[in-house]
Coordinates of C-alpha atoms and ligand atoms in Angstrom, one line a residue:
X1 CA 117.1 163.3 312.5
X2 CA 120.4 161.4 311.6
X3 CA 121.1 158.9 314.6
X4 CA 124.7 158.9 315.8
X5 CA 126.5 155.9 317.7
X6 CA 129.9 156.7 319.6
X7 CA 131.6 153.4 320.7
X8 CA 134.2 154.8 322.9
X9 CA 135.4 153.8 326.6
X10 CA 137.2 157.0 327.0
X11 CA 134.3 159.0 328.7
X12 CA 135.7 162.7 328.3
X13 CA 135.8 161.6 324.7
X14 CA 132.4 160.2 324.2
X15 CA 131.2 163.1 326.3
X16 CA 132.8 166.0 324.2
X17 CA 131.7 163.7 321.0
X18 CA 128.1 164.0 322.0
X19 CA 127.9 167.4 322.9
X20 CA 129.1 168.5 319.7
X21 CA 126.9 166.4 317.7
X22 CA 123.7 167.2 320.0
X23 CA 124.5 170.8 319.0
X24 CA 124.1 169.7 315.6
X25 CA 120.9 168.3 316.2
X26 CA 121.8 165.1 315.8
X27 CA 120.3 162.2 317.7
X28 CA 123.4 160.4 320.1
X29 CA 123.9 157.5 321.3
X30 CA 127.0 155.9 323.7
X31 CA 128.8 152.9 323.9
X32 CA 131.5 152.2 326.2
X33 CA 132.2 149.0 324.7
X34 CA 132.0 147.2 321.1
X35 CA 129.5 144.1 322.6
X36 CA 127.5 147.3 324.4
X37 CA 127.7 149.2 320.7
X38 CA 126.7 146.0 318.9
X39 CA 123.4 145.0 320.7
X40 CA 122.3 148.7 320.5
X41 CA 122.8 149.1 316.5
X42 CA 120.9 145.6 316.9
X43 CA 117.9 147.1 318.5
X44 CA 118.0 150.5 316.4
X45 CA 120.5 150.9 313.5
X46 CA 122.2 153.8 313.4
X47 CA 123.3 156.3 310.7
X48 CA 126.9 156.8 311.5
X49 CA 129.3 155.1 314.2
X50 CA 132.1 156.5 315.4
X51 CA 134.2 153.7 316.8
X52 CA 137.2 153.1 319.0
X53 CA 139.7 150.5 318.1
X54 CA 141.6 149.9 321.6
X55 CA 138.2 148.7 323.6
X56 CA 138.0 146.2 326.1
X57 CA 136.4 143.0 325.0
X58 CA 136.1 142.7 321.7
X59 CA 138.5 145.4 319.7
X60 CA 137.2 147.8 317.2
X61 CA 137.8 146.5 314.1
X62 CA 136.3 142.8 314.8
X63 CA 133.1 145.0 315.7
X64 CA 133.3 146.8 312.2
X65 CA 132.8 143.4 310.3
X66 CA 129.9 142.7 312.9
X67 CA 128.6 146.0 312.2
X68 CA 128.7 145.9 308.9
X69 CA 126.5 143.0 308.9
X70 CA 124.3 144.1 311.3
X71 CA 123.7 147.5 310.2
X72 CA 124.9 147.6 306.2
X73 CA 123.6 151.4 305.7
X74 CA 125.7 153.1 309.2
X75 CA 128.7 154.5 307.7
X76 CA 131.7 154.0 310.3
X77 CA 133.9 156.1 311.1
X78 CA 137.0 154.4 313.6
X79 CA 138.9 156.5 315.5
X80 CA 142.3 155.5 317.2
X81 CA 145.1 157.0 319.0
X82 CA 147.1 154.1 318.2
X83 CA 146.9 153.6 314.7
X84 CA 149.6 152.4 312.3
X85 CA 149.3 151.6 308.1
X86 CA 147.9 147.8 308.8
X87 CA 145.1 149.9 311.4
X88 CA 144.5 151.8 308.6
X89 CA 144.5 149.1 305.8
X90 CA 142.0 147.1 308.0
X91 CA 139.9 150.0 308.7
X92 CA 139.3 150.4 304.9
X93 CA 139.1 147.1 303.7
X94 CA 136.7 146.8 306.4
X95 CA 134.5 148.9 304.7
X96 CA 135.0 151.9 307.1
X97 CA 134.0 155.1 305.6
X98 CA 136.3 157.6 307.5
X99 CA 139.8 157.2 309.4
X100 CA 140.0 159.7 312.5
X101 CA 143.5 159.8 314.1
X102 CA 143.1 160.9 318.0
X103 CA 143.6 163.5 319.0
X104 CA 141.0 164.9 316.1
X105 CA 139.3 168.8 316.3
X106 CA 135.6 168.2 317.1
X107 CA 135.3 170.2 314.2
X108 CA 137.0 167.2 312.6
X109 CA 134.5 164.7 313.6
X110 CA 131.1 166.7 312.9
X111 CA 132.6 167.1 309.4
X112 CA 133.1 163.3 308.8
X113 CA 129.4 162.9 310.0
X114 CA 128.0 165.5 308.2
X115 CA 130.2 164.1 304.8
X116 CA 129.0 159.8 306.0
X117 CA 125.7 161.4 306.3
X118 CA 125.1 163.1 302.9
X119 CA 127.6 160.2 301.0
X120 CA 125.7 158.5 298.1
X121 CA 124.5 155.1 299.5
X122 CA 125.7 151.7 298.2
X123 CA 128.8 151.6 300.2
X124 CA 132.1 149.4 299.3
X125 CA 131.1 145.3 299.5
X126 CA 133.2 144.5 302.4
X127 CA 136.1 142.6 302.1
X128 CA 137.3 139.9 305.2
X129 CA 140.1 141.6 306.3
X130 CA 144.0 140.4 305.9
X131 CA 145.9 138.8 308.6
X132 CA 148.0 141.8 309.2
X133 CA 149.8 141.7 312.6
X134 CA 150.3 144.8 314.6
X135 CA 153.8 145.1 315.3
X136 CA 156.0 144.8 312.0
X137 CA 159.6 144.3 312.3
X138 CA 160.1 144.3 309.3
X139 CA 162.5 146.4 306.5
X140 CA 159.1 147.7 305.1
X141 CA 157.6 149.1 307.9
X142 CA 156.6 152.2 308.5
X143 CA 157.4 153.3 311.5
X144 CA 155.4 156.9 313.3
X145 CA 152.1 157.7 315.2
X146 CA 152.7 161.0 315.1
X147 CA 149.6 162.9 313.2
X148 CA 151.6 163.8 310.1
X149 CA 152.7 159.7 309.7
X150 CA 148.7 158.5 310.5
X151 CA 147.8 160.9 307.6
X152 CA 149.8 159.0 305.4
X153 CA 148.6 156.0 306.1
X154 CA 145.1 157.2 305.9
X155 CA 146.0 158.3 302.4
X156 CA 147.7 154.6 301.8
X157 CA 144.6 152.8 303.0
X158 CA 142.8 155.0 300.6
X159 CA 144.6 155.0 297.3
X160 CA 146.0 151.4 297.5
X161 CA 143.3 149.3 296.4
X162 CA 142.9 151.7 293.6
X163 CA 144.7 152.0 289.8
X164 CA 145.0 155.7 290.5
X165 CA 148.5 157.3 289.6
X166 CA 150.2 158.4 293.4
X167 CA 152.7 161.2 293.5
X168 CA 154.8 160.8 296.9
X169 CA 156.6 163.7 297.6
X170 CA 159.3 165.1 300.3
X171 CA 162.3 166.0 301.5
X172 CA 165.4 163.3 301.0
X173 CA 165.1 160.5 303.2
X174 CA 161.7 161.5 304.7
X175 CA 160.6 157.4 303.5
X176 CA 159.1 158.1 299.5
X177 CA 159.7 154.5 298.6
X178 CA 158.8 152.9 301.6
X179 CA 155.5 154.7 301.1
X180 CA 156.0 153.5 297.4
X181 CA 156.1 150.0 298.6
X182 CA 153.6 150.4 301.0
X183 CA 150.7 151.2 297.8
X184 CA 151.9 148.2 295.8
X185 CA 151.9 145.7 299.5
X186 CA 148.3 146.6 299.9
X187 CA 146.7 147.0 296.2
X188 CA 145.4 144.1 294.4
X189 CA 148.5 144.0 292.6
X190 CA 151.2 142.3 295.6
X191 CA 151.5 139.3 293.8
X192 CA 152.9 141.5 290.4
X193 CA 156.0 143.0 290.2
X194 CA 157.1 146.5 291.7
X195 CA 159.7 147.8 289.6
X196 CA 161.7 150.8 290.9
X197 CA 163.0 152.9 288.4
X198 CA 165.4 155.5 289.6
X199 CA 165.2 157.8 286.1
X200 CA 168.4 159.6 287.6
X201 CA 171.0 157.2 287.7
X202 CA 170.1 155.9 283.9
X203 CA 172.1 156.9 281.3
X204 CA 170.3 159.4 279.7
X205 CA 170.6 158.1 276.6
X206 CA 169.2 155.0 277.3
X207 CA 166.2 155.9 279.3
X208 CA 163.9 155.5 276.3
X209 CA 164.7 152.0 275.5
X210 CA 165.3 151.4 279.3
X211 CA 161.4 152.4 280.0
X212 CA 159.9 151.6 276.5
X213 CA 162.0 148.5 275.3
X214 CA 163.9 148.6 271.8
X215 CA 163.0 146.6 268.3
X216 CA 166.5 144.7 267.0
X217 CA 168.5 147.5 265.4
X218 CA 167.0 150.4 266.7
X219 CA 170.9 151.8 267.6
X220 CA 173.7 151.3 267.6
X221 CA 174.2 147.8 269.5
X222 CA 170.7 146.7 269.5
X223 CA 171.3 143.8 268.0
X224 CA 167.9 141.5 270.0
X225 CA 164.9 143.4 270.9
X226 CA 164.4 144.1 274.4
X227 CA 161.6 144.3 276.6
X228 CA 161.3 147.5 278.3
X229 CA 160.5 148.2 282.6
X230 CA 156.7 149.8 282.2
X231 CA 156.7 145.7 280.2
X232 CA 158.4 143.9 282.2
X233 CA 155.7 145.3 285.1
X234 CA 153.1 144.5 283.7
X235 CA 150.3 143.9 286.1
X236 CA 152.1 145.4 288.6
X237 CA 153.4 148.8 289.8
X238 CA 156.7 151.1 288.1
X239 CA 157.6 153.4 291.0
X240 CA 159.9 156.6 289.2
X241 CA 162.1 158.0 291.1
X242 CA 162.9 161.4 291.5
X243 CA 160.3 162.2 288.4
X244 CA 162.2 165.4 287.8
X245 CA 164.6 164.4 286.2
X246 CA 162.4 162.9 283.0
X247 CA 164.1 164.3 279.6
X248 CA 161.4 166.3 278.1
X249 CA 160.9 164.1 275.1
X250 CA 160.5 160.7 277.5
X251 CA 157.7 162.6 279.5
X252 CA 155.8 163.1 276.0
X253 CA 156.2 159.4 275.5
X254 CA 155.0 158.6 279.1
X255 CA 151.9 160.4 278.6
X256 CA 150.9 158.2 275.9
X257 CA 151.4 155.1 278.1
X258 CA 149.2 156.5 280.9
X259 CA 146.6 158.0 278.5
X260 CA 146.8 154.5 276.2
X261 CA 147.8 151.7 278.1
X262 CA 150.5 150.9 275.7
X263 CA 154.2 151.5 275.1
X264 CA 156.4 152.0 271.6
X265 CA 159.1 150.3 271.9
X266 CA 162.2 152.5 270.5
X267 CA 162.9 151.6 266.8
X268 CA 158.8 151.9 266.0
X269 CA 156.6 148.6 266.0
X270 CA 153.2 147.2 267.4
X271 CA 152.6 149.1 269.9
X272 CA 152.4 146.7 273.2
X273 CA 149.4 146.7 275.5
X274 CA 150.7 147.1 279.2
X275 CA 148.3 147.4 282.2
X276 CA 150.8 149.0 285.1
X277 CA 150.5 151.7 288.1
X278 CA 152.6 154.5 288.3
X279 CA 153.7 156.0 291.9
X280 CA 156.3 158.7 291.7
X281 CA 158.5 160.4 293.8
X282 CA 160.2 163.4 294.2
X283 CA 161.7 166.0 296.5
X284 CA 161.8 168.4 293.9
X285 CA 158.7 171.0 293.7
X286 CA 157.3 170.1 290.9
X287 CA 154.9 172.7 289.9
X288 CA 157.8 175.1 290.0
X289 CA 159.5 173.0 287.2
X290 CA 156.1 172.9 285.3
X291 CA 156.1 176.5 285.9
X292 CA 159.6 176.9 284.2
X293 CA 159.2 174.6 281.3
X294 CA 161.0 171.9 282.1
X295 CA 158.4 169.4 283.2
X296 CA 154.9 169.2 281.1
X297 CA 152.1 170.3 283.0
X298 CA 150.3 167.2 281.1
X299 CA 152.4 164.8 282.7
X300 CA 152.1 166.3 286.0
X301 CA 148.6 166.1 286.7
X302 CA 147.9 162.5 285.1
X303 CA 150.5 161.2 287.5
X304 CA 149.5 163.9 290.7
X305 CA 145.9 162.7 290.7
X306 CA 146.2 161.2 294.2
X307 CA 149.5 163.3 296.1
X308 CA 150.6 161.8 299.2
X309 CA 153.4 164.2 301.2
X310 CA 155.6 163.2 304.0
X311 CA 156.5 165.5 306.5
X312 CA 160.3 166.1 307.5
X313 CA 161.2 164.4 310.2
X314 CA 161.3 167.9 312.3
X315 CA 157.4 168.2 312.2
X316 CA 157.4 164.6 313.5
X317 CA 160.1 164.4 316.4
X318 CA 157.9 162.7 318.2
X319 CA 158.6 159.8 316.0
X320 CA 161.9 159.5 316.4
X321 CA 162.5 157.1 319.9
X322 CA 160.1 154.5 317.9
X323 CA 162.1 154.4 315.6
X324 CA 165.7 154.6 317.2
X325 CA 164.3 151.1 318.4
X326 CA 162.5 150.2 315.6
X327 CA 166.3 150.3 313.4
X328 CA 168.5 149.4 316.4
X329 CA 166.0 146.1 316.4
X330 CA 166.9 146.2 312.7
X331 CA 170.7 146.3 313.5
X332 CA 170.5 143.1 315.7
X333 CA 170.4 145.0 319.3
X334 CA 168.2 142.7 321.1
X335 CA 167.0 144.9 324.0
X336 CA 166.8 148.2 321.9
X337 CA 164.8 150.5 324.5
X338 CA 167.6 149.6 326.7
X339 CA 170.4 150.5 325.1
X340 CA 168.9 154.4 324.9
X341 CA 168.8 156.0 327.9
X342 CA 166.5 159.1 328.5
X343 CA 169.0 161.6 328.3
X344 CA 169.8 159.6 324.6
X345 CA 166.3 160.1 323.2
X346 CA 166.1 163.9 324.6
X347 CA 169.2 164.4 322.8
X348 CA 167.7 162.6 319.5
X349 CA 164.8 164.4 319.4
X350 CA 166.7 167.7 319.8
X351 CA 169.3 167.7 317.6
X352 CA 168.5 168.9 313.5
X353 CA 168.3 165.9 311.1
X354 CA 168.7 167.9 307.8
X355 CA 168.6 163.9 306.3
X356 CA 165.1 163.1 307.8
X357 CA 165.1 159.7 308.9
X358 CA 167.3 157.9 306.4
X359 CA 170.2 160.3 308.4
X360 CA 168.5 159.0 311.9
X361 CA 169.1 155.3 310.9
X362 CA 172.6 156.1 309.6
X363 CA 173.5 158.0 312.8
X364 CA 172.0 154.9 315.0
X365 CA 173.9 152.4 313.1
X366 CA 177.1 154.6 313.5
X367 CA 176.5 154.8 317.5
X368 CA 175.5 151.3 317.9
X369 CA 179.1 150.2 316.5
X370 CA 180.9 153.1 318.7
X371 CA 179.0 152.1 321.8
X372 CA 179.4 148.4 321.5
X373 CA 176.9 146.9 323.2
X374 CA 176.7 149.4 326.0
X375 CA 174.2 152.1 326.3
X376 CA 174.2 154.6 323.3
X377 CA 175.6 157.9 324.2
X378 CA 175.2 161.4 322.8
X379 CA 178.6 161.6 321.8
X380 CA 178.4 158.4 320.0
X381 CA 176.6 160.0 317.5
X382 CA 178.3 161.6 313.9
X383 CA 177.9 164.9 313.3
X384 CA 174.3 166.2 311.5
X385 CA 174.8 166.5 307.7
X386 CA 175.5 169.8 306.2
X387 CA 173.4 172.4 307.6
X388 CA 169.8 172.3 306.0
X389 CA 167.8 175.2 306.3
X390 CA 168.5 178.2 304.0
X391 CA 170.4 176.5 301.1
X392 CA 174.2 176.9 301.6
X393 CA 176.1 178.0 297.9
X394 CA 177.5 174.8 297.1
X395 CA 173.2 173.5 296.6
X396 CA 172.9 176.5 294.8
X397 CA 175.6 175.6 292.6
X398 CA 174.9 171.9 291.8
X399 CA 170.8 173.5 291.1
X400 CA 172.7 176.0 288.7
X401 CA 174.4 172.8 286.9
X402 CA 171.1 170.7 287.3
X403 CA 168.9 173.5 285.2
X404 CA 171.9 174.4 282.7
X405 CA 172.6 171.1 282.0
X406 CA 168.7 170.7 281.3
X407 CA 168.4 173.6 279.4
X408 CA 171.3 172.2 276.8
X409 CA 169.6 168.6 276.5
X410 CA 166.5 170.0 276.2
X411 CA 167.8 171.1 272.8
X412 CA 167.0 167.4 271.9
X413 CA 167.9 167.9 267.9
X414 CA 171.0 169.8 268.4
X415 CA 173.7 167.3 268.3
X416 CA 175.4 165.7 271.4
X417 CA 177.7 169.0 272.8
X418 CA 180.9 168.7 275.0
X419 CA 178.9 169.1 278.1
X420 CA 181.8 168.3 280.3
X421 CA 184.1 171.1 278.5
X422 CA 181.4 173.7 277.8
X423 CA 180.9 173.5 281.7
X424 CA 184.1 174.3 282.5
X425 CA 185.0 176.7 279.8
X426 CA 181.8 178.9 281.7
X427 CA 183.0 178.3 285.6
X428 CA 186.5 178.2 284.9
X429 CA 187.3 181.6 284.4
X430 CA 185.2 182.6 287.1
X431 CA 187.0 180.4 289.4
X432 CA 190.0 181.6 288.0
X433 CA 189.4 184.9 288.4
X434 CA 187.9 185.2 291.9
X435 CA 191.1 183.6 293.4
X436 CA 193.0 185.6 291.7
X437 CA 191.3 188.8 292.7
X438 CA 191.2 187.2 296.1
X439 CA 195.1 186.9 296.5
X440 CA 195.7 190.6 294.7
X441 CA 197.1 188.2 291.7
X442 CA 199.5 186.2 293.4
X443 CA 199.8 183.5 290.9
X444 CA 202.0 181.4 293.5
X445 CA 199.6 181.5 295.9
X446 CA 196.7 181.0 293.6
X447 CA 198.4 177.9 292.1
X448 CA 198.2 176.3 295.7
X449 CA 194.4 177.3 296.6
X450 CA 193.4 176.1 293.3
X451 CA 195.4 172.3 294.2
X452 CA 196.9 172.9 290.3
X453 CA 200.3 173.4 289.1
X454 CA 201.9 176.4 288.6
X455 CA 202.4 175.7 284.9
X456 CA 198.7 174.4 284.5
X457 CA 197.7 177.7 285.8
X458 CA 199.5 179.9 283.5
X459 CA 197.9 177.9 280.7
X460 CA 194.3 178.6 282.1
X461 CA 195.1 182.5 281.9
X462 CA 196.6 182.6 278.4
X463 CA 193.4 180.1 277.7
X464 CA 191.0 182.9 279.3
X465 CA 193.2 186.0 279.1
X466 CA 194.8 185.6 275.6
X467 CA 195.7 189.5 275.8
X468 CA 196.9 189.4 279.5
X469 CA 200.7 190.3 279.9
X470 CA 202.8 187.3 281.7
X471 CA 204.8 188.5 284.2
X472 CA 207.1 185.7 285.8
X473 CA 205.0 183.6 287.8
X474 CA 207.9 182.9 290.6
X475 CA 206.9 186.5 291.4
Ligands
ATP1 N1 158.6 156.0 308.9 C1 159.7 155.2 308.7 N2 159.8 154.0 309.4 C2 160.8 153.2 309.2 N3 161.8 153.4 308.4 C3 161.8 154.6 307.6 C4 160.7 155.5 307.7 N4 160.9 156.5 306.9 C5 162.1 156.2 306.3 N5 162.6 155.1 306.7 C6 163.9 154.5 306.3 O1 164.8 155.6 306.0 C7 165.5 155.4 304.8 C8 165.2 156.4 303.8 O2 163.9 156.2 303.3 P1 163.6 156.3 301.7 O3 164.6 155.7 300.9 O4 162.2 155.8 301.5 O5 163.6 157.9 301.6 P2 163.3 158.8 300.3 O6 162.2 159.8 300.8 O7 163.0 158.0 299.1 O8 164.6 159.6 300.2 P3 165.3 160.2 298.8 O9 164.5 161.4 298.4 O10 166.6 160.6 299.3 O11 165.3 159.1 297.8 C9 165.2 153.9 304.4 O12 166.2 153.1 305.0 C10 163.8 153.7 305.0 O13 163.6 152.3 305.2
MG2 MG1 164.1 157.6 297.4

């Protein structure tokens, strides 16, 4: 009969705990504090703990070293209503074997004791734990206790101290590359390089040599070879940004870095041995572009093999006051819960923030300058950003552009086309047209809705329309 130990000074807690595991048939014992839980796993080891952090006396995570050195087989599983990413980190690298974030589903619990009691013995050597402290002012925190935040730093614990490839994925400005950051801070790696690559703002080009490096004379103005990024982090992490927008035949290459450990430099060569991490990111949905040919289904599960997804700041609203304080505290307002009245935060937490929480900080740092110094006000705040929600025309237009333009590069031997004027040669008369049709053909008025000249206009129609008759365009 597995033997159960709940450390836990909340009594409805410990009670519900117990009754659920008693119906399992499990053998229970209670704690209602760590020195209490430690001198019973003294007298009788148990299989699995489930343990508090916030305790009085000694806290939860100090007992886990104890208890792991006490009792080396009891899987522990800590539970905390207070967690945040260093809780998590701690828990882990203390050798923890599950990470409950309160409030759980009993359901939740019997299934980590039913998964610690089954787990393969020979548990993770214990590391000491770092000297993380609990409140982090700092750019690189991650700020939430919500249950869709401790989630993610469950799955940060988790993956960090591991090489495994981490896709990060979410809507704009839901914090992808803080959670990047957060992997490389807490893997083995900190002391190497991170090396954000944000593949959309190369020049396409030049993506190649920018990732892979180039010999001397590999193109046109290569005249020194040059180390590429996946080099250049070696030992450490690359973090590519928003990974849909790889050109086909650099995903191909990719591949053979992850599946190799080594990179080609552009122009041919040794091929150079590079030990680095990838975490991507994108707010793209992926599998729909592997669906549709334009990213390799290869590629996408070598570099999805551990996903991490952060919610939109709507499903975590919760969030928001904590972190109104956390960026005011940022912005240099000493007494941030001050400075937002309740009214402030019901108003914050109410309002859409189509820009997740990078709009949040934006709108924060806007009020804090109109309400200088004085308590922020709702109508210090800017507008939300366009509407979110069901995607207004002008998204569905810059998508359009997105996929045609990839569908003409992906034509990779065709020769480089006149993007720029096959584009508008295929919207302009469209454009043209719709305005015109719009103002019954009044080329006057057309002229001024388009912002063009008159003359400039007449062009485009003889361009479009060679066979059109011109009447006088003062008419
Ligand atoms: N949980 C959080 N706590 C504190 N700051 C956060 C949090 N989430 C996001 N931020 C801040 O919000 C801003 C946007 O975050 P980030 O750049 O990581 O978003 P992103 O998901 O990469 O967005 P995009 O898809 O547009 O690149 C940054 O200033 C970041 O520091
Ligand atoms: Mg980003």
């Amino acid at each position: 009969m597995p033997n159960i130990m709940i450390v836990d000074d909340e009594e409805p807690i410990a009670w519900g705990l117990r009754r659920a595991f008693e119906r399992e048939k499990y053998r229970v014992g209670v704690a209602a504090s760590a020195e209490d839980g430690l001198a019973q796993a003294r007298k009788n080891p148990p299989d699995v703990v489930f343990l508090d952090v916030r305790l009085p006396g000694m806290d939860g995570l100090t007992a886990l070293a104890e208890l792991r050195a006490i009792a080396p087989a009891a899987a522990v599983v800590v539970m905390t209503a207070h967690g945040n990413l260093n809780t998590a980190v701690k828990a882990v690298e203390g050798g923890a074997f599950d990470y409950l974030a309160k409030p759980f589903d009993l359901a939740q619990a019997i299934d980590a004791a039913k998964r610690a009691i089954t787990r393969p013995q020979d548990p993770p050597a214990s590391q000491p734990g770092l000297a993380h402290e609990d409140i982090d002012p700092s750019p690189d925190a991650i700020v939430g206790r919500s249950p869709g935040v401790q989630a993610v730093f469950k799955r940060i614990a988790l993956v960090a101290p591991t090489n495994a490839c981490v896709l990060i994925t979410g809507e704009s400005g839901t914090g992808k590359e803080l959670v990047a950051r957060a992997v490389h801070a807490n893997s083995p790696r900190r002391n190497k390089p991170f090396l954000p690559v944000h593949v959309a703002a190369l020049n396409p080009n030049l993506v190649e040599s920018e990732l892979f490096g180039h010999t001397r004379g590999a193109f046109t103005g290569a005249d020194r070879p040059r180390d590429g990024l996946l080099a250049l982090a070696d030992g450490g992490t690359v973090f590519l940004d928003e990974l849909a927008d790889i050109p086909l035949p650099v995903q191909a290459k990719l591949l053979r870095v992850l599946e190799r450990q080594e990179v080609i430099p552009v122009g041919g060569g040794e091929p150079q041995t590079v030990n680095v991490r990838i975490v991507s990111a994108t707010h793209a949905d992926l599998s729909a572009a592997v669906r549709d040919g334009t990213f390799r289904h290869d590629l996408f599960y070598r570099l999805n093999v551990y996903p991490i997804h952060l919610p939109p700041l709507r499903d975590r609203i919760d969030d928001i006051p904590a972190l109104a304080e956390h960026f005011l505290r940022r912005f240099g307002v000493a007494n941030p819960a001050e400075v937002l009245p309740a009214d402030t935060r019901a108003f914050l937490k109410s309002r859409p923030w189509p820009g997740n929480v990078r709009e949040l900080r934006n709108a924060l740092e806007h009020a804090a300058i109109e309400a200088r110094g004085g308590p922020l006000r709702p109508e210090h705040f800017p507008e939300p950003a366009a509407a979110a929600g069901p995607v207004g025309v002008s998204e569905r237009l810059r998508s359009l552009v997105t996929e045609w333009v990839r569908e003409r590069t992906r034509q990779k031997d065709g020769e480089p086309a006149e993007l720029h004027q096959q584009l508008l040669d295929t919207v302009e008369p469209a454009l043209l047209d719709e305005v015109l049709r719009q103002l019954d053909g009044n080329r006057l008025v057309a002229a001024r809705w388009l912002g063009l000249a008159r003359a400039t206009v007449r062009k485009m129609i003889r361009k479009h329309h060679p066979a059109a008759d011109e009447p006088d365009d003062e008419g």
